[in-house]
Amino acid sequence: MDTLGALSRTHNCNELGPDNLDQEVVLMGWVLRRRDHGGVIFIDLRDRWGITQVVFNPEVNAEVHAKAHRLRSEWVLAVRGRVERRPADMENPKLKTGAIEVLVSELHILNTSETPPFPLDEEVEVSDNLRLQYRYLDLRRPEMARNLIMRHKAVQAARNYLSENDFLEIETPMLTRSTPEGARDYLVPSRVNPGRFYALPQSPQLFKQMLMVAGMDRYFQVVKCFRDEDLRADRQPEFTQIDMELSFVTEEDIIGITEGMIAEIFKAARGIELRPPFARMTYDEAMERFGTDRPDTRFGFELIDLTEKLRGCGFKVFGQVIEKGGVVKAINAKGCATFSRKDLDDLTEFAGRFGAKGMAWIKIKEDEWQSPITKFFSEEEIATMREALDAEPGDLILFGADSRGVVNQVLAELRLELARRLELIDGESFDFLWITDFPLVEYDHGEKRHTAVHHPFTAPREDHLDLLESEPGKVKSRAYDLVLNGNEIGGGSIRIHRKDIQERVFQVLGIDQQEAEEKFGFLLRALELGAPPHGGIAFGVDRLLMILTGSDSIRDVIAFPKTQKATCPLTEAPAPVARKQLTELHLRPDWKE
């Protein structure tokens, strides 16, 4: 095996072009492909930046050419050679270096490689577990390297923008106190404090509020957070946030700062020029029109409430739902009257996954409304629905009838499924939407108490304070979420900065004075010692990058992610530990393997 010796890399594998003709260069990287054309050997040499074709010609150096015969995929090389123009019929316009090649005069084999467990130069289906087990190989693939490069550019743009706007980057603790509100905490036992535990932070929320009390005024952090929750494609047990907090601000100040940061991220990462300000919509309007507080607004299929228009109608299913306090809503799937019965059965089955007990439908034909339920409606009711739904020949009306929550969820998912089936979603468009005026609390029937929609430190609207104890469900908060293409990418709020209001909110949430003192005593004391008005927001870096890169999962934009079972196939974590370690942590190893 060779060594580098005094050899020094002069260029990466993506920067040579016609301007470098006749220069002697040194390149280093991995063998992506090897081709032997009548004695001349061509190697595609790859590094993080790209690919350069290097050529071994026996007429130039027979010894080096003989050595090149040994080369195989993923061997690590250093080559010295002269930059030459490729023959015109051999240029590769897909490569930045496609007009040139390097004629090699010196070859150093720095390391060999066994046959990789999956090919790195082809688009082949590889299981996620195998990719994660050999993640260091997976990350050699150009698309994965591009994702990490884009992640770097996005985070660096955010750092630069916030620094230029007088923010201080301040680190907050990773070992903190458990405050079990929302997702489960990851707990860390303390060796020196027997029977006591740290928690890994789900968010730096309270610490960044302390920094505002401390007078830091503008804080940010690119921070790891942890939640022990069931995982999906857009969730991980550990994730990264761009977190910020500001003093003496209103919602408008934070939204303005945020839009500027997002614009800088898109420009740096993708070269896309955004045009703030972004659209806004209240929570109530979003739920009414789209059935969700994170609507994808790249296409139509909005929900239309027909409850009052069909009250007392002849169709008993609808009538009984309305009498019980439920709602009837519908989607006009424009141009979908051609759907077959199987298509409709598939949609009915899909709706059932989200709680629908069935799905009524009507096809609008030139001369009739075609459906088993049409006969139950009067001409006046049909005319009313036609007007409300803007129904025309060729349209398909899909109904939801149940409690408001069930109908909203079913139709929200149904409109997304329709858009996917009809290929209405433009993967290269980016629709931003602020959702504002969230409810402060919602009632949890399982726990039989109110819970915070965002978190317990979100400020209620000042004009709703009188409703806090009497009608907490009607209180709106000063919270705001930023939605991109139907994904919540960031959320924040103006915080409570007065102790008396914080204590009142704790009471509404069922947190009595003793519990409040035990869990949040330090916060309440801080609010008594000159806490300024403040607010903030946090963005999920992983989810934002998933959208920016067009990836299907946040695992594709994280260097070393976990599986859906929160395991790491590369390191085989989590793993058993020695009994001695457990004893030192005052834990009893009495569970079975």
XYZ file of C-alpha atoms in Angstrom:
593
model
C 0.000 0.000 0.000
C 1.271 3.459 -0.880
C 1.511 6.522 1.322
C 0.953 10.168 0.473
C 4.499 11.146 1.259
C 5.047 14.678 -0.002
C 2.091 14.456 -2.383
C -0.425 17.282 -1.898
C -3.862 17.543 -3.501
C -4.103 20.503 -5.863
C -7.776 20.315 -6.927
C -10.974 18.538 -6.005
C -12.767 16.250 -8.446
C -15.307 18.834 -9.593
C -13.304 21.942 -10.426
C -11.116 21.173 -13.428
C -12.162 22.478 -16.842
C -10.789 23.814 -20.152
C -9.056 26.650 -18.270
C -6.781 24.046 -16.668
C -5.555 22.404 -19.910
C -1.910 21.253 -19.826
C -1.652 21.854 -16.066
C -0.126 19.167 -13.857
C -2.593 18.353 -11.072
C -2.944 15.987 -8.137
C -6.366 14.489 -7.393
C -7.471 12.166 -4.581
C -10.639 10.171 -4.102
C -12.461 6.883 -4.585
C -12.871 4.707 -7.673
C -16.483 5.019 -8.776
C -16.196 3.134 -12.092
C -13.436 1.378 -14.025
C -13.534 0.827 -17.800
C -10.900 -0.897 -19.940
C -11.044 0.224 -23.579
C -8.508 -1.641 -25.645
C -5.695 -1.309 -23.183
C -6.469 2.261 -22.110
C -8.051 2.269 -18.635
C -10.567 4.938 -17.646
C -11.395 5.602 -14.006
C -14.167 7.873 -12.712
C -12.527 9.305 -9.613
C -15.033 10.633 -7.065
C -14.789 12.826 -3.995
C -17.307 14.904 -2.067
C -17.350 17.599 -4.750
C -17.874 15.472 -7.867
C -16.229 13.279 -10.493
C -13.208 13.578 -12.794
C -12.261 11.033 -15.437
C -8.634 9.931 -15.131
C -6.885 7.950 -17.859
C -4.105 5.336 -17.692
C -2.381 4.939 -21.075
C 0.397 2.316 -21.438
C 2.171 4.586 -23.933
C 2.512 7.302 -21.287
C 3.681 5.117 -18.398
C 3.607 1.349 -18.722
C 4.368 0.755 -15.013
C 1.505 2.979 -13.836
C -0.817 1.390 -16.427
C 0.035 -2.106 -15.154
C -0.659 -0.974 -11.599
C -4.041 0.453 -12.681
C -5.167 -3.017 -13.794
C -5.594 -3.866 -10.084
C -8.008 -1.030 -9.344
C -11.544 -1.864 -8.215
C -14.626 0.017 -6.981
C -14.129 2.162 -3.858
C -10.359 1.834 -3.750
C -8.766 5.044 -2.467
C -6.331 6.732 -4.853
C -4.028 9.677 -5.339
C -3.045 10.472 -8.934
C -0.767 12.983 -10.571
C -1.278 13.856 -14.203
C -1.819 16.391 -16.962
C -5.192 17.913 -17.812
C -6.208 17.204 -21.424
C -9.324 17.933 -23.462
C -11.516 14.941 -24.123
C -12.207 13.980 -27.742
C -15.379 15.793 -28.866
C -17.388 12.573 -29.155
C -16.449 11.577 -25.593
C -17.433 14.744 -23.734
C -19.987 14.345 -20.937
C -22.218 17.436 -20.644
C -23.791 16.036 -17.452
C -20.511 16.513 -15.577
C -18.953 19.865 -14.714
C -15.614 18.247 -15.595
C -17.047 16.515 -18.667
C -14.905 18.418 -21.203
C -11.551 17.275 -19.766
C -9.703 14.251 -18.435
C -6.468 13.750 -16.512
C -3.751 11.666 -18.186
C -2.099 9.936 -15.214
C 1.676 9.761 -14.804
C 1.801 8.761 -11.128
C -0.571 6.493 -9.151
C -0.692 5.906 -5.398
C -3.085 3.245 -4.046
C -3.837 4.602 -0.566
C -6.227 1.825 0.408
C -8.177 -1.065 -1.052
C -11.810 -1.967 -0.461
C -13.782 -5.152 -0.269
C -16.808 -5.374 -2.559
C -19.353 -2.930 -1.073
C -22.619 -4.455 0.255
C -24.542 -2.361 -2.310
C -23.456 -0.524 -5.471
C -22.731 3.175 -5.076
C -22.798 4.077 -8.769
C -26.333 2.952 -9.610
C -29.886 3.873 -8.619
C -30.807 0.603 -6.948
C -33.325 -0.181 -4.236
C -31.477 -0.771 -0.974
C -33.209 -1.420 2.338
C -33.069 1.402 4.868
C -31.506 -0.902 7.466
C -28.652 -1.856 5.135
C -28.083 1.778 4.157
C -27.937 2.804 7.825
C -25.731 -0.145 8.790
C -23.168 1.036 6.215
C -24.034 4.714 6.447
C -20.478 5.814 5.694
C -20.831 4.118 2.292
C -24.339 5.475 1.746
C -23.031 8.995 2.321
C -20.493 8.557 -0.494
C -23.383 8.527 -2.975
C -23.634 11.942 -4.697
C -27.279 12.572 -3.766
C -26.585 11.939 -0.079
C -23.455 14.095 -0.138
C -25.470 16.866 -1.816
C -28.044 16.683 0.983
C -25.410 17.195 3.676
C -23.765 19.996 1.701
C -27.147 21.710 1.338
C -27.755 21.265 5.061
C -24.457 22.989 5.814
C -25.290 25.887 3.489
C -28.759 26.307 5.011
C -27.549 26.307 8.617
C -24.600 28.567 7.803
C -26.954 31.047 6.086
C -29.172 31.092 9.187
C -26.177 31.654 11.466
C -24.841 34.497 9.338
C -28.244 36.175 9.010
C -29.001 36.029 12.729
C -25.513 37.211 13.677
C -25.887 40.176 11.316
C -29.189 40.999 13.050
C -27.619 41.305 16.522
C -28.404 37.801 17.792
C -25.990 36.045 20.147
C -25.409 32.304 19.721
C -25.583 30.919 23.262
C -25.497 27.250 24.240
C -27.984 25.893 26.774
C -27.613 22.703 28.878
C -28.132 19.186 27.530
C -28.646 17.796 31.045
C -31.673 19.441 32.567
C -34.822 18.781 34.607
C -37.672 16.567 33.454
C -40.899 18.495 32.801
C -43.188 15.798 31.380
C -45.568 17.899 29.281
C -46.173 16.473 25.802
C -43.745 13.817 24.563
C -41.788 11.543 26.888
C -38.376 12.669 28.112
C -35.159 10.753 27.632
C -33.883 10.296 31.191
C -30.256 10.160 32.351
C -29.568 8.720 35.815
C -27.212 10.669 38.072
C -24.331 8.711 39.603
C -23.507 11.335 42.221
C -27.148 12.017 43.157
C -28.647 8.562 43.768
C -32.256 8.129 42.663
C -32.308 11.394 40.724
C -32.406 11.882 36.976
C -31.567 14.459 34.358
C -33.645 14.768 31.211
C -32.350 15.510 27.738
C -34.119 18.664 26.529
C -37.179 18.459 24.290
C -36.543 22.163 23.697
C -34.375 24.898 25.259
C -37.632 26.751 26.016
C -37.147 27.729 29.647
C -33.426 28.442 29.323
C -33.957 30.806 26.413
C -36.633 32.604 28.414
C -34.089 32.906 31.249
C -31.682 34.479 28.767
C -34.295 37.126 27.996
C -34.674 37.821 31.729
C -30.877 38.076 31.780
C -31.007 40.900 29.237
C -29.392 39.057 26.313
C -32.192 40.524 24.140
C -31.618 38.376 21.028
C -30.546 34.736 21.357
C -30.240 31.890 18.861
C -28.862 28.377 18.844
C -28.578 25.483 16.417
C -29.499 22.903 19.004
C -30.098 19.178 19.419
C -33.417 18.238 21.025
C -34.755 14.859 22.137
C -38.218 13.306 22.324
C -38.993 9.715 23.205
C -41.997 9.320 20.911
C -43.300 7.013 18.215
C -41.459 7.732 14.986
C -42.590 8.457 11.439
C -40.877 9.532 8.219
C -40.632 13.103 9.493
C -39.650 12.351 13.108
C -36.488 11.235 14.895
C -35.695 10.708 18.610
C -32.989 13.371 18.287
C -33.472 16.293 15.958
C -32.017 19.732 15.280
C -33.678 23.112 15.713
C -32.766 26.644 14.742
C -33.990 28.201 17.958
C -34.361 31.903 18.721
C -35.813 34.255 21.318
C -36.169 38.063 21.290
C -37.058 40.711 23.868
C -39.318 43.758 23.532
C -41.010 42.417 20.399
C -44.448 41.692 18.983
C -45.570 38.906 16.673
C -44.909 41.162 13.684
C -41.258 41.647 14.687
C -40.628 37.907 14.962
C -42.457 37.087 11.734
C -40.442 39.733 9.879
C -37.098 38.464 11.209
C -38.095 34.885 10.436
C -39.112 35.572 6.849
C -35.783 37.263 6.221
C -33.923 34.234 7.600
C -35.932 31.744 5.537
C -35.291 33.820 2.401
C -31.535 33.708 3.092
C -31.648 29.930 3.657
C -33.424 29.281 0.343
C -31.062 31.583 -1.526
C -27.943 29.946 -0.067
C -29.140 26.342 -0.299
C -31.027 26.330 -3.598
C -30.453 29.689 -5.261
C -34.190 30.407 -4.920
C -35.300 34.007 -4.424
C -38.329 34.107 -2.119
C -40.661 37.091 -1.991
C -41.789 37.801 1.616
C -44.128 38.607 3.217
C -45.694 35.139 3.286
C -49.450 34.532 3.272
C -51.306 34.294 6.596
C -54.391 32.461 7.785
C -56.025 32.110 11.189
C -56.301 28.714 12.818
C -60.107 28.828 12.580
C -60.005 29.598 8.851
C -57.476 26.833 8.178
C -59.592 24.256 10.013
C -62.746 25.405 8.231
C -61.268 25.439 4.718
C -58.723 22.618 4.905
C -59.514 20.579 8.030
C -55.972 20.965 9.378
C -53.733 23.635 10.923
C -50.958 22.797 8.440
C -52.706 22.942 5.053
C -50.981 22.301 1.740
C -52.157 25.252 -0.345
C -50.514 24.227 -3.626
C -53.851 22.886 -4.878
C -57.568 23.333 -4.266
C -60.133 20.778 -3.035
C -61.169 22.980 -0.125
C -63.729 21.795 2.423
C -67.200 23.328 2.137
C -69.481 23.265 5.193
C -72.996 22.181 4.194
C -74.326 21.626 7.720
C -76.881 24.423 7.833
C -77.809 24.005 4.185
C -78.712 20.337 4.748
C -80.281 20.601 8.188
C -83.578 18.692 8.014
C -82.724 17.092 4.653
C -84.285 13.800 3.613
C -81.034 11.844 3.797
C -81.258 10.389 7.296
C -77.502 9.758 7.697
C -76.789 13.467 7.289
C -79.857 14.563 9.237
C -79.022 12.412 12.269
C -75.404 13.595 12.340
C -76.524 17.228 12.285
C -79.141 16.639 15.017
C -76.420 15.201 17.275
C -74.279 18.315 16.846
C -72.044 16.962 14.079
C -71.263 18.543 10.716
C -71.558 17.721 7.027
C -68.730 18.921 4.786
C -67.831 18.161 1.189
C -65.003 18.411 -1.327
C -65.605 19.133 -4.997
C -63.049 16.997 -6.841
C -63.069 18.917 -10.097
C -63.121 16.727 -13.209
C -63.158 13.447 -11.255
C -66.617 12.176 -12.295
C -64.730 9.649 -14.449
C -63.616 7.774 -11.325
C -64.659 4.113 -11.488
C -66.542 2.308 -8.758
C -63.262 0.683 -7.732
C -61.671 4.149 -7.447
C -64.525 5.227 -5.170
C -64.268 2.041 -3.104
C -60.523 2.637 -2.686
C -61.173 6.209 -1.515
C -63.845 4.955 0.901
C -61.369 2.456 2.343
C -58.733 5.204 2.598
C -61.177 7.491 4.447
C -61.943 4.659 6.854
C -58.360 4.638 8.073
C -58.954 8.079 9.566
C -62.238 7.346 11.289
C -64.864 7.631 8.528
C -67.728 5.155 8.879
C -68.357 5.412 5.142
C -68.183 7.950 2.358
C -71.084 9.367 0.367
C -70.406 10.644 -3.153
C -72.191 12.200 -6.105
C -71.008 12.296 -9.727
C -72.148 15.391 -11.614
C -73.209 14.422 -15.133
C -74.567 16.641 -17.906
C -78.156 15.668 -17.236
C -78.158 14.204 -13.710
C -76.539 13.935 -10.292
C -75.541 10.279 -10.208
C -75.395 8.565 -6.802
C -77.363 6.171 -4.577
C -78.120 9.127 -2.256
C -79.365 11.679 -4.818
C -83.002 10.544 -4.455
C -83.029 11.722 -0.825
C -82.447 15.389 -1.694
C -85.011 17.883 -2.913
C -84.401 19.988 -6.013
C -83.914 22.987 -3.740
C -81.245 21.148 -1.686
C -79.464 20.026 -4.869
C -79.499 23.619 -6.176
C -78.120 24.842 -2.832
C -75.289 22.292 -2.922
C -74.549 23.098 -6.578
C -74.078 26.757 -5.721
C -72.083 26.171 -2.526
C -69.746 23.680 -4.191
C -69.512 25.398 -7.585
C -70.489 21.992 -8.992
C -70.337 21.498 -12.750
C -70.707 18.515 -15.092
C -67.635 16.300 -14.724
C -67.158 16.990 -11.008
C -67.183 14.478 -8.155
C -68.562 15.490 -4.746
C -67.169 13.629 -1.717
C -68.948 14.022 1.642
C -67.936 13.686 5.268
C -70.558 13.508 8.025
C -69.574 13.027 11.673
C -68.186 15.073 14.555
C -66.291 18.148 13.391
C -62.940 16.648 14.397
C -63.487 13.398 12.478
C -64.831 15.144 9.363
C -61.946 17.605 9.298
C -59.334 14.874 9.649
C -60.924 12.570 7.058
C -61.422 15.243 4.411
C -58.004 16.812 5.085
C -56.354 13.469 4.344
C -58.706 12.794 1.445
C -57.807 16.026 -0.347
C -54.113 15.147 -0.046
C -54.745 11.662 -1.413
C -56.703 13.097 -4.346
C -53.875 15.509 -5.118
C -51.351 12.656 -5.080
C -53.474 10.455 -7.340
C -54.123 13.275 -9.794
C -50.462 14.426 -9.655
C -51.443 17.966 -8.711
C -48.533 18.536 -6.341
C -45.626 20.454 -7.848
C -42.486 19.275 -6.080
C -40.585 22.386 -7.153
C -43.041 24.931 -5.752
C -42.797 26.266 -2.198
C -45.976 27.616 -0.606
C -45.390 29.288 2.763
C -48.272 30.057 5.098
C -48.378 31.524 8.595
C -51.094 30.067 10.848
C -52.067 32.469 13.662
C -54.583 32.839 16.498
C -54.367 29.281 17.801
C -56.500 28.234 20.762
C -54.529 28.529 23.989
C -55.759 25.186 25.361
C -57.719 22.134 24.289
C -59.633 19.674 26.425
C -58.129 16.202 26.819
C -61.022 13.826 27.498
C -58.615 11.048 28.487
C -56.888 13.096 31.167
C -60.071 15.084 31.884
C -58.264 18.403 31.906
C -57.181 21.171 29.584
C -53.757 20.855 27.945
C -51.662 23.504 26.194
C -51.981 23.532 22.398
C -48.361 24.737 22.118
C -46.790 24.827 25.603
C -47.719 26.230 29.032
C -45.639 29.387 28.562
C -47.533 30.726 25.521
C -49.181 34.069 26.188
C -52.965 34.367 25.828
C -54.272 37.284 23.829
C -54.690 40.218 26.191
C -58.290 40.821 25.120
C -59.120 37.200 26.060
C -57.734 37.225 29.604
C -61.222 37.649 31.079
C -62.188 34.246 29.575
C -59.253 32.372 31.052
C -61.053 30.826 34.016
C -64.663 30.940 32.775
C -64.291 29.721 29.156
C -60.664 28.641 28.586
C -61.559 26.829 25.349
C -62.419 30.159 23.740
C -59.124 31.852 24.633
C -56.865 32.524 21.670
C -53.098 32.527 22.088
C -50.350 34.691 20.651
C -48.859 31.697 18.857
C -47.888 31.324 15.221
C -46.677 28.418 13.054
C -44.968 28.556 9.681
C -46.239 25.912 7.267
C -44.462 24.931 4.050
C -46.190 22.681 1.519
C -48.408 21.183 4.214
C -45.587 20.654 6.730
C -45.146 22.635 9.917
C -41.504 23.733 9.733
C -41.514 26.183 12.629
C -43.591 27.301 15.559
C -43.417 29.932 18.238
C -45.265 32.453 20.332
C -45.098 35.524 22.461
C -44.388 34.225 25.986
C -45.982 34.997 29.306
C -43.694 37.462 31.073
C -45.811 38.146 34.185
C -45.980 35.779 37.148
C -49.685 36.369 37.858
C -50.724 35.409 34.314
C -48.397 32.383 34.272
C -49.944 31.137 37.530
C -53.450 31.591 36.104
C -52.521 29.554 33.004
C -51.016 26.835 35.213
C -54.313 26.662 37.126
C -56.274 26.262 33.866
C -53.935 23.401 32.927
C -54.560 21.658 36.248
C -51.113 22.493 37.637
C -51.696 23.537 41.237
C -49.499 25.891 43.220
C -47.417 23.123 44.789
C -46.724 21.375 41.465
C -45.981 24.700 39.792
C -43.435 25.517 42.482
C -41.812 22.075 42.259
C -41.479 22.067 38.461
C -41.292 25.732 37.516
C -40.363 27.600 40.691
C -37.221 29.051 39.085
C -39.311 30.394 36.190
C -41.883 32.013 38.478
C -39.124 33.677 40.503
C -37.500 34.947 37.300
C -40.815 36.459 36.171
C -40.875 38.468 39.399
C -37.424 39.940 38.796
C -37.882 42.199 35.790
C -38.740 39.793 32.966
C -39.185 41.790 29.721
C -41.904 41.083 27.147
C -40.405 38.430 24.887
C -41.173 35.780 22.295
C -39.509 33.390 19.936
C -39.724 30.619 17.403
C -37.945 27.367 16.552
C -37.497 25.660 13.182
C -37.012 21.964 12.533
C -33.837 21.843 10.464
C -34.367 18.218 9.437
C -37.913 18.728 8.178
C -37.002 21.954 6.371
C -34.081 20.244 4.624
C -36.264 17.273 3.714
C -38.468 19.680 1.748
C -35.556 21.684 0.322
C -33.850 18.545 -1.027
C -37.048 16.847 -2.194
C -36.339 13.848 0.051
C -39.048 11.441 1.203
C -37.718 11.152 4.750
C -35.732 13.278 7.186
C -33.352 10.310 7.479
C -31.959 11.334 4.080
C -30.810 14.740 5.388
C -29.302 13.541 8.701
C -25.778 12.130 8.678
C -26.423 9.310 11.146
C -30.169 8.911 11.786
C -32.068 6.303 13.766
C -34.572 3.773 12.428
C -38.305 3.898 13.121
C -37.568 1.799 16.210
C -35.082 4.443 17.429
C -32.093 2.159 16.842
C -28.778 2.809 15.085
C -27.839 -0.131 12.806
C -24.311 1.285 12.417
C -23.358 1.261 16.120
C -26.130 -1.123 17.267
C -27.332 1.417 19.818
C -29.116 1.178 22.170
C -27.083 -1.672 23.608
C -26.807 -3.528 26.924
C -24.330 -2.163 29.458
C -22.286 -3.890 32.121
C -23.867 -4.643 35.498
C -21.101 -2.586 37.086
C -22.257 0.511 35.185
C -25.834 -0.011 36.324
C -24.735 -0.462 39.906
C -22.739 2.774 39.779
C -25.897 4.533 38.596
C -27.899 2.994 41.453
C -30.096 1.058 38.987
C -31.260 -2.505 39.570
C -30.683 -4.742 36.507
C -33.683 -6.946 37.280
C -35.353 -6.969 33.843
C -35.051 -9.973 31.549
C -33.007 -9.863 28.356
